[in-house]
Amino acid sequence: KGSSSFGGRSREEEVEMTISCVALFAQEARGNKYIALKDYRREVTAKEVQRFVDEVLSGRRDGPKSTSQVSPVVHHDGVSYVWKRASGKSNVLAVAATRWDANVLAMQETLHQLLDLLKMFCPGGNIVSNALSLPTNSALKADALREKPALVLSILEEVADFGYPQVTQAESLCDLVLDTPSLEGKTVNTLDALLRRRKKDAAEDSSAGAATLGVTGAVPWRKHGIVYKKNEVYLDAIERVSALVGADGSLISGRVNGSIQMKVYLSGMPECKIGLNDKFMMEAESGFQQATSTALEGRPTSVAQKACRSQVALDYIKFHQAVKLQHYESDHQVHFVPPDGEFELLSYTVSDTKNFTLPFTVTSWYKSLGRTRGELNVKIRADFPSSLVAFQVITWIPLPKSTVKVNMQATGGKTKSKYVDLAKNQTHWKLSELRGGKEHKFKAIIETMAGTQLSGSSPTKDWEKAVPPIKLTFQVPMFTSTGLRIRFLKVHEKSGYQPVKWVRYLTCAGDDYEVRVSH
């Protein structure tokens, strides 16, 4: 069978990398309801996608079940489906379909960026927050998409071209989609710089080809001609620590998920350069680790030499597309032309417990005081310098289902009776502030109902045999568990202006920061 080739690959191989269609659905009590669909190749019909959603995601074929029990990649009736739900408490599902052996990771990433774009262009805030550009953490809602059907279809049209992912930058989409947000869209993170402080260009003669140049140019994520009255750069290094801690305070397992978030309000086409004290851990056979260490050791500046003595080992790094990877591999510095507004420069993971430290040492123990009473103790110590302060340190304490009363006392923080939630079988101890090096203790006397079973066992006794772990949430500004530091942040632009730079650090608890209870 003959086939034409393009770039060393046959036409069949090119087709196998495409997306046939993308559909959006709303999760509702009566099932998943259709919102919008874009058919790029006319290979999968809307009825087939609807049948997949009804039979698989809604559970009509195999019985009712939550979407968390369904694989993100499903082959159904000869069609491969990749689906994703928007983050947070969203009720929006995105489904991509193809009949070819496509790259499912690329399809997942496309859906992820599509949902982020829809959240930015269709914010769910109220009129006041939208008008004042107040930050909102509201999730993407189906009602917000239904209010702007033309905008949603325009985004779906531009995100992919004949099934190939094309435009996923909000900055470029502004000139391409219909109903681009103006005043009401101030909650759009990528556009807030444009809507707040940017001067409008007087020249309109080059506007006709600006949209195409923004998509197909060498730097599609940034427009030409951006001007600010005040040039500023904000950089936030954020780490989320997840850990399982033993009752004696020792770390059993854990990981750190970090990211560097930036807000850039710079004029022109600036070139940014960032230096990190990281040591990228690759497989030994790649030979990259040895080359990296050699390059770092050859650094002449005293600042770099000082950073090399406290390198941070990162297991995995994911860069923004603006980063020039060849520079990072050669001199271990991050070079990039930044997008305008807010974006994530890079994300990383540290999974080896030897390469990070916990900000707190927490120990806990439980002892029975009789058939209907027990005592649970918690001790927490801040293991960071005294110059730093942790905020909103909350310890979540488990309770037996038969609990009727809890008496709490602590050497610091708040232990109000309203914190006891018998419906959720938990209470909590709140420290609004905890300075480094300080230690506080907590004690709770738990009273339960007496057991009535003739066998002698009771739910309370069963609970005491395996006490659930306590959970911890916190925020520690200007501290990183991995020791990651920004060695320098340089900005160069041909006009020679000197921007204002802000660098901050934050360590907070991940989704599962738990401490076991001895008994």
Short mmCIF file of C-alpha atoms in Angstrom, two decimals:
data_model
loop_
_atom_site.label_atom_id
_atom_site.label_comp_id
_atom_site.label_asym_id
_atom_site.label_seq_id
_atom_site.Cartn_x
_atom_site.Cartn_y
_atom_site.Cartn_z
CA LYS A 1 0.00 0.00 0.00
CA GLY A 2 1.62 3.23 -1.09
CA SER A 3 1.97 6.22 1.15
CA SER A 4 3.54 9.64 0.90
CA SER A 5 6.23 10.55 3.39
CA PHE A 6 6.84 13.82 5.19
CA GLY A 7 9.85 14.48 7.45
CA GLY A 8 10.95 10.85 7.36
CA ARG A 9 7.56 9.48 8.51
CA SER A 10 4.76 8.01 6.46
CA ARG A 11 1.36 9.65 6.27
CA GLU A 12 -0.14 6.79 8.27
CA GLU A 13 2.33 7.44 11.09
CA GLU A 14 1.44 11.13 11.06
CA VAL A 15 -2.28 10.34 11.33
CA GLU A 16 -1.70 7.96 14.23
CA MET A 17 -0.52 10.86 16.38
CA THR A 18 -3.71 12.90 16.09
CA ILE A 19 -6.85 13.53 18.14
CA SER A 20 -10.11 12.82 16.34
CA CYS A 21 -12.37 14.93 18.57
CA VAL A 22 -12.63 16.60 21.98
CA ALA A 23 -15.85 16.86 23.99
CA LEU A 24 -16.82 18.58 27.25
CA PHE A 25 -19.39 17.16 29.66
CA ALA A 26 -20.93 18.28 32.94
CA GLN A 27 -21.15 15.87 35.88
CA GLU A 28 -24.68 16.16 37.23
CA ALA A 29 -26.95 14.14 39.48
CA ARG A 30 -28.81 12.64 36.51
CA GLY A 31 -25.66 11.75 34.59
CA ASN A 32 -23.03 13.44 32.44
CA LYS A 33 -24.59 16.12 30.25
CA TYR A 34 -23.13 17.31 26.95
CA ILE A 35 -21.66 20.86 26.83
CA ALA A 36 -19.62 21.13 23.64
CA LEU A 37 -17.80 19.00 21.06
CA LYS A 38 -15.23 19.77 18.38
CA ASP A 39 -14.78 17.18 15.62
CA TYR A 40 -11.35 17.65 14.03
CA ARG A 41 -11.20 14.67 11.64
CA ARG A 42 -14.75 13.24 11.31
CA GLU A 43 -13.56 9.81 12.44
CA VAL A 44 -15.50 9.49 15.71
CA THR A 45 -19.12 10.60 15.88
CA ALA A 46 -20.76 12.50 18.70
CA LYS A 47 -23.04 9.52 19.37
CA GLU A 48 -20.03 7.27 19.97
CA VAL A 49 -18.56 9.72 22.47
CA GLN A 50 -21.91 10.09 24.22
CA ARG A 51 -22.26 6.30 24.37
CA PHE A 52 -18.82 5.99 25.98
CA VAL A 53 -19.65 8.62 28.58
CA ASP A 54 -23.02 7.01 29.38
CA GLU A 55 -21.84 3.40 29.49
CA VAL A 56 -18.36 3.78 31.00
CA LEU A 57 -18.07 7.06 32.90
CA SER A 58 -21.69 7.04 34.10
CA GLY A 59 -21.57 3.30 34.80
CA ARG A 60 -24.70 2.23 32.93
CA ARG A 61 -22.91 -0.80 31.49
CA ASP A 62 -21.05 -2.11 34.57
CA GLY A 63 -23.19 -0.58 37.29
CA PRO A 64 -22.88 2.79 39.07
CA LYS A 65 -19.36 3.78 40.08
CA SER A 66 -17.37 6.96 40.60
CA THR A 67 -15.10 8.32 37.88
CA SER A 68 -12.11 7.69 40.16
CA GLN A 69 -12.60 3.96 39.50
CA VAL A 70 -12.36 4.37 35.72
CA SER A 71 -8.99 4.23 33.98
CA PRO A 72 -7.93 7.54 32.34
CA VAL A 73 -7.38 5.63 29.09
CA VAL A 74 -10.22 3.35 27.87
CA HIS A 75 -10.65 1.38 24.64
CA HIS A 76 -14.38 1.14 23.92
CA ASP A 77 -16.07 -0.18 20.76
CA GLY A 78 -12.99 0.25 18.60
CA VAL A 79 -12.23 3.79 19.80
CA SER A 80 -9.57 4.87 22.30
CA TYR A 81 -10.74 7.49 24.80
CA VAL A 82 -8.63 9.67 27.08
CA TRP A 83 -10.58 11.64 29.67
CA LYS A 84 -9.77 14.06 32.48
CA ARG A 85 -11.75 15.94 35.10
CA ALA A 86 -10.87 19.55 35.89
CA SER A 87 -8.97 20.12 39.13
CA GLY A 88 -10.61 21.01 42.42
CA LYS A 89 -14.32 20.67 43.00
CA SER A 90 -15.11 20.97 39.33
CA ASN A 91 -17.98 19.23 37.56
CA VAL A 92 -16.46 19.45 34.06
CA LEU A 93 -15.09 16.43 32.17
CA ALA A 94 -12.97 16.62 29.02
CA VAL A 95 -12.89 13.60 26.69
CA ALA A 96 -10.55 13.09 23.72
CA ALA A 97 -11.16 10.28 21.23
CA THR A 98 -9.08 8.67 18.48
CA ARG A 99 -9.10 5.55 16.34
CA TRP A 100 -5.31 5.51 16.02
CA ASP A 101 -2.46 4.37 18.24
CA ALA A 102 -1.96 7.92 19.50
CA ASN A 103 0.32 9.22 22.24
CA VAL A 104 -1.98 9.13 25.26
CA LEU A 105 0.40 11.19 27.41
CA ALA A 106 0.30 13.97 24.83
CA MET A 107 -3.50 13.72 24.77
CA GLN A 108 -3.66 13.91 28.58
CA GLU A 109 -1.43 16.98 28.57
CA THR A 110 -3.57 18.61 25.89
CA LEU A 111 -6.72 18.04 27.95
CA HIS A 112 -4.97 19.38 31.05
CA GLN A 113 -3.98 22.60 29.28
CA LEU A 114 -7.42 22.90 27.69
CA LEU A 115 -9.14 22.76 31.08
CA ASP A 116 -6.71 25.35 32.45
CA LEU A 117 -7.50 27.65 29.53
CA LEU A 118 -11.24 27.25 30.03
CA LYS A 119 -10.82 28.05 33.72
CA MET A 120 -8.90 31.22 32.85
CA PHE A 121 -11.26 32.42 30.11
CA CYS A 122 -14.46 31.38 31.91
CA PRO A 123 -13.85 32.29 35.57
CA GLY A 124 -16.42 31.31 38.14
CA GLY A 125 -16.06 34.33 40.41
CA ASN A 126 -18.83 36.80 41.19
CA ILE A 127 -19.24 40.23 39.63
CA VAL A 128 -17.28 42.02 42.38
CA SER A 129 -14.28 39.69 42.24
CA ASN A 130 -14.22 39.81 38.45
CA ALA A 131 -14.43 43.58 38.32
CA LEU A 132 -11.71 44.13 40.95
CA SER A 133 -9.50 41.27 39.70
CA LEU A 134 -9.56 39.58 43.07
CA PRO A 135 -7.85 36.17 43.13
CA THR A 136 -10.32 33.31 43.16
CA ASN A 137 -9.61 29.65 43.75
CA SER A 138 -12.99 28.56 42.45
CA ALA A 139 -13.03 25.47 40.26
CA LEU A 140 -14.18 25.35 36.65
CA LYS A 141 -17.97 25.03 36.54
CA ALA A 142 -20.19 23.79 33.75
CA ASP A 143 -22.54 26.77 34.12
CA ALA A 144 -19.67 29.14 33.32
CA LEU A 145 -19.04 27.26 30.07
CA ARG A 146 -22.73 27.21 29.14
CA GLU A 147 -22.86 31.00 29.51
CA LYS A 148 -20.21 31.46 26.80
CA PRO A 149 -20.76 28.76 24.14
CA ALA A 150 -19.13 30.80 21.35
CA LEU A 151 -15.98 31.35 23.44
CA VAL A 152 -15.75 27.66 24.36
CA LEU A 153 -16.10 26.53 20.74
CA SER A 154 -13.53 29.10 19.62
CA ILE A 155 -11.01 27.77 22.16
CA LEU A 156 -11.64 24.19 21.05
CA GLU A 157 -11.17 25.32 17.44
CA GLU A 158 -7.80 26.96 18.08
CA VAL A 159 -6.30 24.50 20.57
CA ALA A 160 -5.87 21.87 17.84
CA ASP A 161 -5.57 22.02 14.06
CA PHE A 162 -6.88 18.90 12.25
CA GLY A 163 -6.30 16.98 15.46
CA TYR A 164 -2.75 18.23 16.12
CA PRO A 165 -2.30 20.32 19.32
CA GLN A 166 -1.57 23.85 18.17
CA VAL A 167 -2.21 26.79 20.51
CA THR A 168 -2.28 26.31 24.29
CA GLN A 169 -1.06 29.75 25.39
CA ALA A 170 -3.72 32.14 26.66
CA GLU A 171 -1.70 35.10 25.38
CA SER A 172 -1.88 33.83 21.80
CA LEU A 173 -5.53 32.78 22.11
CA CYS A 174 -6.54 36.37 22.96
CA ASP A 175 -6.10 37.39 19.34
CA LEU A 176 -7.68 34.25 17.92
CA VAL A 177 -10.81 33.39 19.89
CA LEU A 178 -14.14 35.15 20.00
CA ASP A 179 -15.40 36.99 23.07
CA THR A 180 -11.93 37.64 24.52
CA PRO A 181 -12.32 38.70 28.18
CA SER A 182 -12.02 42.41 28.84
CA LEU A 183 -12.95 43.98 32.19
CA GLU A 184 -14.96 41.00 33.36
CA GLY A 185 -12.05 38.68 32.72
CA LYS A 186 -9.61 40.22 35.18
CA THR A 187 -9.46 36.97 37.08
CA VAL A 188 -7.67 35.45 34.05
CA ASN A 189 -4.21 34.94 35.52
CA THR A 190 -2.26 35.09 32.26
CA LEU A 191 -4.02 38.26 31.21
CA ASP A 192 -4.07 40.22 34.45
CA ALA A 193 -0.93 42.14 33.49
CA LEU A 194 -2.50 43.20 30.20
CA LEU A 195 -5.72 44.25 31.87
CA ARG A 196 -4.13 46.15 34.76
CA ARG A 197 -1.05 48.08 33.77
CA ARG A 198 -0.13 47.67 30.11
CA LYS A 199 -0.13 50.69 27.82
CA LYS A 200 -2.02 50.26 24.60
CA ASP A 201 0.11 50.68 21.51
CA ALA A 202 -0.81 53.62 19.36
CA ALA A 203 0.31 51.88 16.21
CA GLU A 204 -2.39 49.65 14.74
CA ASP A 205 -0.82 48.99 11.33
CA SER A 206 0.82 45.69 12.35
CA SER A 207 -2.20 44.26 14.14
CA ALA A 208 -3.42 42.26 11.13
CA GLY A 209 -0.59 39.74 11.21
CA ALA A 210 0.04 39.83 14.96
CA ALA A 211 -2.14 36.82 15.74
CA THR A 212 -0.46 34.60 13.17
CA LEU A 213 3.02 35.75 14.18
CA GLY A 214 2.24 35.01 17.83
CA VAL A 215 1.35 31.41 16.99
CA THR A 216 3.98 30.60 14.39
CA GLY A 217 6.85 32.85 15.54
CA ALA A 218 9.99 31.80 17.42
CA VAL A 219 8.47 32.97 20.72
CA PRO A 220 4.73 32.18 20.44
CA TRP A 221 4.16 32.59 24.19
CA ARG A 222 5.03 36.30 24.20
CA LYS A 223 3.92 39.23 22.08
CA HIS A 224 6.07 42.04 20.75
CA GLY A 225 5.50 45.61 21.84
CA ILE A 226 4.58 45.03 25.51
CA VAL A 227 5.16 48.16 27.60
CA TYR A 228 4.87 48.71 31.36
CA LYS A 229 5.27 51.83 33.44
CA LYS A 230 6.95 49.78 36.18
CA ASN A 231 8.90 46.63 35.33
CA GLU A 232 8.61 43.91 37.99
CA VAL A 233 9.37 40.21 38.38
CA TYR A 234 7.88 38.00 41.11
CA LEU A 235 9.34 34.54 41.74
CA ASP A 236 7.85 32.06 44.22
CA ALA A 237 9.54 28.73 45.03
CA ILE A 238 6.78 26.54 46.51
CA GLU A 239 7.27 23.05 47.96
CA ARG A 240 4.54 20.66 49.09
CA VAL A 241 5.73 17.98 51.50
CA SER A 242 3.96 14.64 51.80
CA ALA A 243 5.22 12.26 54.48
CA LEU A 244 4.43 9.26 56.64
CA VAL A 245 6.06 9.77 60.04
CA GLY A 246 6.48 7.14 62.74
CA ALA A 247 5.18 7.58 66.26
CA ASP A 248 8.72 8.42 67.42
CA GLY A 249 9.05 11.24 64.87
CA SER A 250 11.22 9.36 62.37
CA LEU A 251 10.46 9.71 58.66
CA ILE A 252 9.23 6.43 57.13
CA SER A 253 8.46 7.59 53.61
CA GLY A 254 7.75 10.82 51.82
CA ARG A 255 8.26 13.06 48.84
CA VAL A 256 8.45 16.73 47.94
CA ASN A 257 6.63 18.23 44.94
CA GLY A 258 8.01 21.65 44.18
CA SER A 259 7.48 24.34 41.59
CA ILE A 260 8.74 27.80 40.70
CA GLN A 261 5.88 30.16 39.93
CA MET A 262 6.51 33.51 38.29
CA LYS A 263 4.63 36.73 37.59
CA VAL A 264 6.36 38.81 34.94
CA TYR A 265 5.48 42.41 34.16
CA LEU A 266 8.37 43.36 31.84
CA SER A 267 8.49 45.55 28.76
CA GLY A 268 9.87 44.43 25.41
CA MET A 269 11.44 41.00 24.86
CA PRO A 270 13.57 40.40 27.98
CA GLU A 271 15.99 37.50 28.41
CA CYS A 272 15.92 36.07 31.95
CA LYS A 273 18.51 33.88 33.62
CA ILE A 274 18.10 32.03 36.91
CA GLY A 275 20.70 30.07 38.87
CA LEU A 276 19.68 27.20 41.16
CA ASN A 277 21.69 25.17 43.65
CA ASP A 278 20.24 21.95 42.28
CA LYS A 279 21.97 18.74 41.19
CA PHE A 280 19.78 17.01 38.62
CA MET A 281 19.79 13.27 39.38
CA MET A 282 19.79 11.20 36.20
CA GLU A 283 20.45 7.52 35.61
CA ALA A 284 24.10 6.55 35.97
CA GLU A 285 24.33 5.20 32.45
CA SER A 286 23.38 8.54 30.91
CA GLY A 287 26.66 10.07 32.02
CA PHE A 288 24.88 13.39 32.61
CA GLN A 289 25.46 13.43 36.36
CA GLN A 290 29.24 13.37 35.99
CA ALA A 291 29.20 16.08 33.34
CA THR A 292 26.97 18.25 35.49
CA SER A 293 29.17 17.99 38.56
CA THR A 294 32.23 18.85 36.45
CA ALA A 295 30.53 21.92 35.03
CA LEU A 296 29.50 23.09 38.49
CA GLU A 297 32.96 22.58 39.98
CA GLY A 298 34.46 24.77 37.29
CA ARG A 299 32.39 27.80 38.27
CA PRO A 300 34.73 30.73 39.13
CA THR A 301 32.42 32.95 41.17
CA SER A 302 32.34 32.69 44.95
CA VAL A 303 28.54 32.70 44.97
CA ALA A 304 28.41 29.64 42.75
CA GLN A 305 31.10 27.87 44.78
CA LYS A 306 29.16 28.51 47.93
CA ALA A 307 25.99 27.11 46.32
CA CYS A 308 27.83 24.01 45.09
CA ARG A 309 28.65 23.07 48.66
CA SER A 310 24.92 22.79 49.37
CA GLN A 311 23.56 21.24 46.21
CA VAL A 312 20.02 19.92 46.09
CA ALA A 313 19.36 16.57 44.40
CA LEU A 314 16.19 16.69 42.29
CA ASP A 315 14.83 13.44 40.86
CA TYR A 316 12.71 14.94 38.09
CA ILE A 317 12.41 18.39 36.52
CA LYS A 318 9.75 19.58 34.09
CA PHE A 319 10.42 22.92 32.38
CA HIS A 320 8.14 25.43 30.70
CA GLN A 321 8.48 25.42 26.93
CA ALA A 322 10.16 28.84 27.09
CA VAL A 323 13.26 27.37 28.81
CA LYS A 324 16.29 26.79 26.57
CA LEU A 325 17.29 23.29 27.60
CA GLN A 326 20.68 23.37 25.88
CA HIS A 327 21.81 26.16 28.22
CA TYR A 328 20.64 24.28 31.29
CA GLU A 329 22.56 21.18 30.27
CA SER A 330 25.74 23.17 29.58
CA ASP A 331 25.97 25.74 32.41
CA HIS A 332 23.15 24.56 34.74
CA GLN A 333 21.38 27.90 34.48
CA VAL A 334 17.78 28.44 33.38
CA HIS A 335 17.62 30.75 30.35
CA PHE A 336 14.25 31.81 28.96
CA VAL A 337 12.17 34.56 27.38
CA PRO A 338 9.25 34.74 29.84
CA PRO A 339 5.57 34.80 28.93
CA ASP A 340 3.67 37.87 30.00
CA GLY A 341 1.83 37.50 33.30
CA GLU A 342 1.66 34.44 35.55
CA PHE A 343 3.10 31.03 34.63
CA GLU A 344 4.91 28.01 36.06
CA LEU A 345 8.58 28.07 35.10
CA LEU A 346 9.41 24.55 36.27
CA SER A 347 8.27 21.77 38.58
CA TYR A 348 10.34 19.09 40.30
CA THR A 349 10.07 16.07 42.56
CA VAL A 350 12.30 14.74 45.35
CA SER A 351 11.42 11.21 46.45
CA ASP A 352 14.59 10.17 48.33
CA THR A 353 14.03 10.91 52.02
CA LYS A 354 17.77 11.57 52.44
CA ASN A 355 17.52 14.61 50.19
CA PHE A 356 14.98 16.63 52.19
CA THR A 357 14.14 17.42 55.80
CA LEU A 358 10.82 17.86 57.54
CA PRO A 359 10.06 21.26 59.06
CA PHE A 360 8.59 19.68 62.22
CA THR A 361 9.28 16.80 64.57
CA VAL A 362 5.94 15.37 65.68
CA THR A 363 5.46 12.53 68.18
CA SER A 364 2.15 11.16 69.44
CA TRP A 365 0.92 8.40 71.72
CA TYR A 366 -2.37 7.09 73.07
CA LYS A 367 -3.14 5.29 76.33
CA SER A 368 -6.36 3.86 77.69
CA LEU A 369 -7.66 5.20 81.01
CA GLY A 370 -10.45 2.66 81.40
CA ARG A 371 -13.38 1.21 79.52
CA THR A 372 -14.76 4.59 78.42
CA ARG A 373 -11.81 7.01 78.64
CA GLY A 374 -8.54 7.45 76.81
CA GLU A 375 -5.75 10.01 76.55
CA LEU A 376 -4.08 11.11 73.30
CA ASN A 377 -0.90 13.23 73.44
CA VAL A 378 0.89 15.13 70.69
CA LYS A 379 4.21 16.97 70.85
CA ILE A 380 5.40 19.20 68.00
CA ARG A 381 8.72 20.98 67.60
CA ALA A 382 9.70 23.40 64.83
CA ASP A 383 13.01 22.29 63.29
CA PHE A 384 13.91 25.45 61.41
CA PRO A 385 15.78 28.65 62.41
CA SER A 386 14.25 30.89 65.04
CA SER A 387 14.19 33.75 62.54
CA LEU A 388 11.39 31.96 60.65
CA VAL A 389 7.75 31.53 61.67
CA ALA A 390 5.27 28.89 60.53
CA PHE A 391 1.63 29.85 60.10
CA GLN A 392 -1.64 27.92 60.34
CA VAL A 393 -0.08 24.80 61.87
CA ILE A 394 -3.13 22.57 62.36
CA THR A 395 -3.00 19.06 63.81
CA TRP A 396 -6.01 16.89 62.97
CA ILE A 397 -6.73 14.37 65.74
CA PRO A 398 -8.79 11.19 65.05
CA LEU A 399 -11.59 10.18 67.42
CA PRO A 400 -13.47 6.89 67.95
CA LYS A 401 -16.96 6.67 66.46
CA SER A 402 -18.40 6.24 69.97
CA THR A 403 -16.93 9.51 71.28
CA VAL A 404 -19.31 11.61 73.36
CA LYS A 405 -16.99 14.24 74.85
CA VAL A 406 -13.45 15.55 74.37
CA ASN A 407 -11.51 17.71 76.84
CA MET A 408 -8.47 19.37 75.26
CA GLN A 409 -5.57 21.38 76.65
CA ALA A 410 -2.30 22.60 75.13
CA THR A 411 0.75 24.70 75.96
CA GLY A 412 0.04 26.93 72.97
CA GLY A 413 -2.48 27.57 70.24
CA LYS A 414 -6.24 27.11 70.30
CA THR A 415 -8.22 24.10 71.53
CA LYS A 416 -11.80 25.32 71.35
CA SER A 417 -14.71 22.99 71.94
CA LYS A 418 -16.16 23.96 68.55
CA TYR A 419 -13.16 22.26 66.92
CA VAL A 420 -14.58 18.87 67.94
CA ASP A 421 -16.46 17.37 65.00
CA LEU A 422 -18.16 14.16 66.14
CA ALA A 423 -19.82 13.73 62.74
CA LYS A 424 -16.40 13.36 61.09
CA ASN A 425 -14.82 11.65 64.12
CA GLN A 426 -12.07 14.22 64.49
CA THR A 427 -10.93 17.33 66.30
CA HIS A 428 -8.01 19.67 65.70
CA TRP A 429 -5.43 21.76 67.47
CA LYS A 430 -4.57 25.07 65.80
CA LEU A 431 -1.34 27.03 66.15
CA SER A 432 -1.72 30.33 64.31
CA GLU A 433 2.03 30.93 64.59
CA LEU A 434 4.96 28.70 65.56
CA ARG A 435 8.44 30.17 65.69
CA GLY A 436 11.44 28.05 64.79
CA GLY A 437 12.95 26.08 67.64
CA LYS A 438 9.79 26.25 69.77
CA GLU A 439 7.95 23.20 71.10
CA HIS A 440 4.34 22.75 72.19
CA LYS A 441 2.34 19.89 73.68
CA PHE A 442 -1.28 18.86 73.31
CA LYS A 443 -3.41 16.49 75.35
CA ALA A 444 -6.97 15.29 74.74
CA ILE A 445 -9.07 13.26 77.19
CA ILE A 446 -11.54 11.26 75.09
CA GLU A 447 -14.75 9.93 76.65
CA THR A 448 -16.71 7.26 74.79
CA MET A 449 -19.91 5.29 75.25
CA ALA A 450 -19.63 2.02 77.14
CA GLY A 451 -19.71 -1.13 75.01
CA THR A 452 -22.86 -3.28 75.24
CA GLN A 453 -21.73 -6.31 73.26
CA LEU A 454 -21.73 -9.60 75.17
CA SER A 455 -18.54 -10.72 73.46
CA GLY A 456 -16.63 -8.12 75.42
CA SER A 457 -15.30 -6.27 72.35
CA SER A 458 -16.50 -2.82 71.32
CA PRO A 459 -15.83 -0.33 68.51
CA THR A 460 -13.71 1.71 70.93
CA LYS A 461 -11.50 -1.26 71.77
CA ASP A 462 -11.08 -2.03 68.07
CA TRP A 463 -10.14 1.60 67.45
CA GLU A 464 -7.56 1.52 70.26
CA LYS A 465 -5.87 -1.52 68.71
CA ALA A 466 -5.21 0.42 65.50
CA VAL A 467 -5.39 4.17 66.18
CA PRO A 468 -5.60 6.11 62.87
CA PRO A 469 -2.72 8.51 62.16
CA ILE A 470 -2.97 12.20 62.90
CA LYS A 471 -2.66 14.65 60.01
CA LEU A 472 -0.77 17.91 59.80
CA THR A 473 -1.25 21.04 57.67
CA PHE A 474 1.05 24.07 57.77
CA GLN A 475 2.73 26.91 55.88
CA VAL A 476 6.35 27.94 56.43
CA PRO A 477 7.39 31.06 54.45
CA MET A 478 11.03 31.57 53.41
CA PHE A 479 11.86 27.89 54.01
CA THR A 480 12.34 24.93 51.66
CA SER A 481 12.56 21.31 52.79
CA THR A 482 14.97 20.41 49.99
CA GLY A 483 17.21 23.42 50.62
CA LEU A 484 16.55 24.79 47.12
CA ARG A 485 17.72 28.36 46.71
CA ILE A 486 17.64 30.91 43.91
CA ARG A 487 21.30 31.91 43.54
CA PHE A 488 20.56 34.77 41.17
CA LEU A 489 17.86 36.23 38.94
CA LYS A 490 19.08 38.34 36.04
CA VAL A 491 17.01 40.21 33.46
CA HIS A 492 18.49 41.65 30.27
CA GLU A 493 16.59 43.75 27.75
CA LYS A 494 18.06 45.85 24.94
CA SER A 495 16.56 49.05 26.37
CA GLY A 496 18.64 48.54 29.53
CA TYR A 497 15.96 49.08 32.20
CA GLN A 498 16.47 47.66 35.72
CA PRO A 499 13.36 45.80 36.94
CA VAL A 500 12.27 45.30 40.53
CA LYS A 501 12.75 41.65 41.56
CA TRP A 502 10.96 39.75 44.31
CA VAL A 503 11.91 36.23 45.42
CA ARG A 504 9.93 34.26 48.01
CA TYR A 505 9.92 30.71 49.35
CA LEU A 506 7.09 28.67 50.84
CA THR A 507 6.84 25.13 52.21
CA CYS A 508 3.41 23.69 52.97
CA ALA A 509 1.88 20.31 53.68
CA GLY A 510 0.95 18.06 50.79
CA ASP A 511 -2.20 15.99 50.46
CA ASP A 512 -1.01 13.30 52.87
CA TYR A 513 1.22 14.43 55.75
CA GLU A 514 0.49 11.83 58.44
CA VAL A 515 1.98 10.85 61.80
CA ARG A 516 1.38 7.45 63.32
CA VAL A 517 0.17 7.14 66.92
CA SER A 518 1.81 4.70 69.32
CA HIS A 519 -0.41 2.81 71.75
#
